[in-house]
Tab-separated table of C-alpha atoms and ligand atoms in Angstrom:
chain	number	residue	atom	x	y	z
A	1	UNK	CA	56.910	36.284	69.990
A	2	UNK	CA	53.220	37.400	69.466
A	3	UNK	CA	53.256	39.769	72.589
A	4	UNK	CA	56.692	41.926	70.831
A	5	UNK	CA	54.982	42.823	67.589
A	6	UNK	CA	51.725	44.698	68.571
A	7	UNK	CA	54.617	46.476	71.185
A	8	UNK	CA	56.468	47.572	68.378
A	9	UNK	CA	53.739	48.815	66.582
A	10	UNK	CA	52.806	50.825	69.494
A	11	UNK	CA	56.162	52.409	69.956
A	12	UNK	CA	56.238	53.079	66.099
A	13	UNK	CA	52.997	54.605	66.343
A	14	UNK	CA	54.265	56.641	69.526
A	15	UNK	CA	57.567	57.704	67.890
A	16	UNK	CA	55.430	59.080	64.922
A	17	UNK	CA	53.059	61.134	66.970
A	18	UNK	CA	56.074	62.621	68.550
A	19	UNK	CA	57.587	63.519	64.841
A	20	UNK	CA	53.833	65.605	63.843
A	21	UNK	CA	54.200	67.159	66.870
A	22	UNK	CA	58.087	68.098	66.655
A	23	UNK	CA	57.729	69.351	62.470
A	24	UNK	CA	56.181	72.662	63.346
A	25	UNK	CA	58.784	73.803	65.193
A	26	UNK	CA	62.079	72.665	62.787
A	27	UNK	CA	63.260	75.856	61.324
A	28	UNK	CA	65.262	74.700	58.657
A	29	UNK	CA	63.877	74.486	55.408
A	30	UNK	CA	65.062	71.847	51.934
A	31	UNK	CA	66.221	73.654	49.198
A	32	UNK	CA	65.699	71.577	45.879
A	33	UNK	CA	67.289	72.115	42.778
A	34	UNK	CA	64.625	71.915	39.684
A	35	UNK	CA	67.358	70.130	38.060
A	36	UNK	CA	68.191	67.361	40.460
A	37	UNK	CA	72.124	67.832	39.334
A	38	UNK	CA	72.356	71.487	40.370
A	39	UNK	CA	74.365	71.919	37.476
A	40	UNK	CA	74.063	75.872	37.708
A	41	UNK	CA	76.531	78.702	38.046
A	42	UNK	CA	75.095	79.931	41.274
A	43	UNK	CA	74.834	77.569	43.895
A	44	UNK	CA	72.192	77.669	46.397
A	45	UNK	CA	73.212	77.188	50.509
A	46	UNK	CA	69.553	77.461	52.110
A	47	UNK	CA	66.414	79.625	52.860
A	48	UNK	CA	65.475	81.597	55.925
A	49	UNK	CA	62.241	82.295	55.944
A	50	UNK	CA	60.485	84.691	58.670
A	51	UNK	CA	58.082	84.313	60.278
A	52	UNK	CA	57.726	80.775	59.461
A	53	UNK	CA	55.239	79.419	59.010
A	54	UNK	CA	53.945	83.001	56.963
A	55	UNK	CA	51.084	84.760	58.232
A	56	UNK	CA	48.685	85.891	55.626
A	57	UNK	CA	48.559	90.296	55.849
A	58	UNK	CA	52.087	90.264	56.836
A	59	UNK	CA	55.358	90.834	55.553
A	60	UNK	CA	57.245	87.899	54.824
A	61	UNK	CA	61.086	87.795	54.225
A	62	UNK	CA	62.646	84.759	52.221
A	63	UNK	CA	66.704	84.776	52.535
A	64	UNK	CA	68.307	82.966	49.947
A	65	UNK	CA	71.796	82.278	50.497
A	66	UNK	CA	74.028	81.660	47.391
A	67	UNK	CA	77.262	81.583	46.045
A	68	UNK	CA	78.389	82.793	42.727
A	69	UNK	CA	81.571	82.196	40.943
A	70	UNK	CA	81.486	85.065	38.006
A	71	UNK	CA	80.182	88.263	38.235
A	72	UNK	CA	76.298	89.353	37.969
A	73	UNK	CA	75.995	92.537	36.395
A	74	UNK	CA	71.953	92.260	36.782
A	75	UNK	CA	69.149	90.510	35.432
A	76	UNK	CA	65.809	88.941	36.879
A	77	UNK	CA	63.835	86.735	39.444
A	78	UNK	CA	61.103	85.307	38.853
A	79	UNK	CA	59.170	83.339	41.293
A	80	UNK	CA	56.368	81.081	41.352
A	81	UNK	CA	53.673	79.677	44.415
A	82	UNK	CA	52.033	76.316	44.106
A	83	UNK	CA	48.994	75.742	46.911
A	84	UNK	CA	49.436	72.208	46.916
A	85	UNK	CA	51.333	71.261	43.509
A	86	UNK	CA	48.761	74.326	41.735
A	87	UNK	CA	50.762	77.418	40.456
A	88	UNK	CA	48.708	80.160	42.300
A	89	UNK	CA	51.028	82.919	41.935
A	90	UNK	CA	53.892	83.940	39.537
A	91	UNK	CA	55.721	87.356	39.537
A	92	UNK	CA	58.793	88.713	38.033
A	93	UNK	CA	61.416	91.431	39.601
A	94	UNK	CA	64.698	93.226	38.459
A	95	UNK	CA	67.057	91.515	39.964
A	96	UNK	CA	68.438	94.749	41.853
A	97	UNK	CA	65.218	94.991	43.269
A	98	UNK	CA	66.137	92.161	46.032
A	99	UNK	CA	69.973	92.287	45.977
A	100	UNK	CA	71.973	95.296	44.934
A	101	UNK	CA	73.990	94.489	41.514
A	102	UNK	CA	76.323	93.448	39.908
A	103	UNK	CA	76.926	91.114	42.889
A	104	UNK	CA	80.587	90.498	43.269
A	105	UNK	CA	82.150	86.409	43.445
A	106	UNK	CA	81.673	84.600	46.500
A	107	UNK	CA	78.504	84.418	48.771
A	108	UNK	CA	75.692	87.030	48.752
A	109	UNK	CA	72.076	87.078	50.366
A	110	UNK	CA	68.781	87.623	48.070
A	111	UNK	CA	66.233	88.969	50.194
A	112	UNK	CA	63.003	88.952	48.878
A	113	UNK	CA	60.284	89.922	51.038
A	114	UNK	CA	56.196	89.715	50.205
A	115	UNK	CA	52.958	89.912	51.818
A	116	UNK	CA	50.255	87.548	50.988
A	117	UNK	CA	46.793	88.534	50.918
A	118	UNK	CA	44.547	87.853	53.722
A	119	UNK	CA	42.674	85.120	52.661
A	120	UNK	CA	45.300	83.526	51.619
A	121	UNK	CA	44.170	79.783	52.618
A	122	UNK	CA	46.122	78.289	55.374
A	123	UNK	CA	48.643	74.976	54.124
A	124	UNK	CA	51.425	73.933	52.349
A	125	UNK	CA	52.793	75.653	49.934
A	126	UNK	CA	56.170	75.649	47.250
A	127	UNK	CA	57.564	78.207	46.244
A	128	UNK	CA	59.982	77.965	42.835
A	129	UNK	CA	62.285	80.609	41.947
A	130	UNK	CA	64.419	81.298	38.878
A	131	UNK	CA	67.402	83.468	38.504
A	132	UNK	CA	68.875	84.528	35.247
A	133	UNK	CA	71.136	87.287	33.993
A	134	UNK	CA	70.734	89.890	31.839
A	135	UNK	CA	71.653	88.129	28.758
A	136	UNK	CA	68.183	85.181	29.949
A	137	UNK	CA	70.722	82.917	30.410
A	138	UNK	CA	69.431	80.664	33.745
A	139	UNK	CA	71.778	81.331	36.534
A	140	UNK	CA	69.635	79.064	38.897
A	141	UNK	CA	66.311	76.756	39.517
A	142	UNK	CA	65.819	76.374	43.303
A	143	UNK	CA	62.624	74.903	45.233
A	144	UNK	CA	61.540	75.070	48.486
A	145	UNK	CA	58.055	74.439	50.695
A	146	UNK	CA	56.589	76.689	53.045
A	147	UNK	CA	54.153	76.947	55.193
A	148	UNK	CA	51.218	79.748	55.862
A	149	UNK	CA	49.397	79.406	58.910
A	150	UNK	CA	48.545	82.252	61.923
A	151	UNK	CA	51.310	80.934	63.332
A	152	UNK	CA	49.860	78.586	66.120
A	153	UNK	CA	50.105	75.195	65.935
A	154	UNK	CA	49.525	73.309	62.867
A	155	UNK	CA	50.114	70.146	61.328
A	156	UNK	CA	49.121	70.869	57.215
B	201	LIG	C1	67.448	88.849	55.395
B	201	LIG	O1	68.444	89.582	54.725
B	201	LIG	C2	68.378	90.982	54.955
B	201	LIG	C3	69.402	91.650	54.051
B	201	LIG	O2	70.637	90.988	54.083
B	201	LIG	C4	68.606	91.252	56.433
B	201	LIG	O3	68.508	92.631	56.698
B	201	LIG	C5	67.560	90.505	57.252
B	201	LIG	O4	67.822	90.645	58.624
B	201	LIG	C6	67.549	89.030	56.905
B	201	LIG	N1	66.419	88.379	57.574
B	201	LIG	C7	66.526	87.162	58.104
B	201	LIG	C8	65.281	86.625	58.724
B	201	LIG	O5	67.549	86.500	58.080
């Protein structure tokens, strides 16, 4: 009996080292509601973001896939950064500016792409975006984290 427990510590411990090492390389990305419900007319599918993690000085695309069941004649996005859980960032576009509009019912693709400065510091970051129509009503509240690194490995 005293012999199995400092063995399953060991393969716990093992097992978790393997996990660190395996995260940089999973691809796919949680995409949180900022209400937990998701009680909003556009539904959000997922994120693509490339190159993951983001390289500070180059261009990064974020591909939000999302479905909508009534027309969107136009309206905005605003997004916000948080460098761990700290707004850093917050900037507003026309919605037309990353999808063209009105965007018909059913599935479309907002592609927003931006490049972050520099010296950007390396780590994890969230990134919150809002979508609402042209009459400010709030179409959606999604967030996601994200990583900027120079693309080699790293754990933060
Ligand atoms: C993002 O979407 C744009 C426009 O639909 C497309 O051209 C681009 O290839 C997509 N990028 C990725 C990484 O999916």
């Amino acid at each position: 009996m005293d012999s199995v427990a400092p063995l399953k510590l060991s393969l716990l411990l093992f097992l978790a080292s393997i996990s660190l090492v395996l995260v940089p390389f999973t691809q796919a990305t949680t995409v949180k509601y900022c209400d937990k419900k998701g009680d909003y007319p556009v539904k959000v599918g997922g994120v693509k973001i490339s190159p993951n993690p983001v390289v500070p000085g180059k261009q990064a695309t974020f591909n939000i896939s999302a479905s909508t069941g009534k027309v969107i004649d136009g309206g905005k996005v605003v997004i916000e950064v948080s460098f761990l859980r700290v707004p850093v960032h917050t900037e507003k576009h026309d919605l037309s500016e990353e999808i063209s509009c009105p965007i018909a019912v059913g599935n479309f693709v907002l592609s927003h792409t931006q490049t972050l400065p520099v010296f950007t510091p390396h780590g994890p970051y969230t990134l919150k975006m809002k979508i609402e129509d042209d009459k400010n009503q709030l179409l959606t509240c999604i967030s996601f984290d994200f990583k900027i690194g120079s693309g080699s490995l790293e754990v933060f």
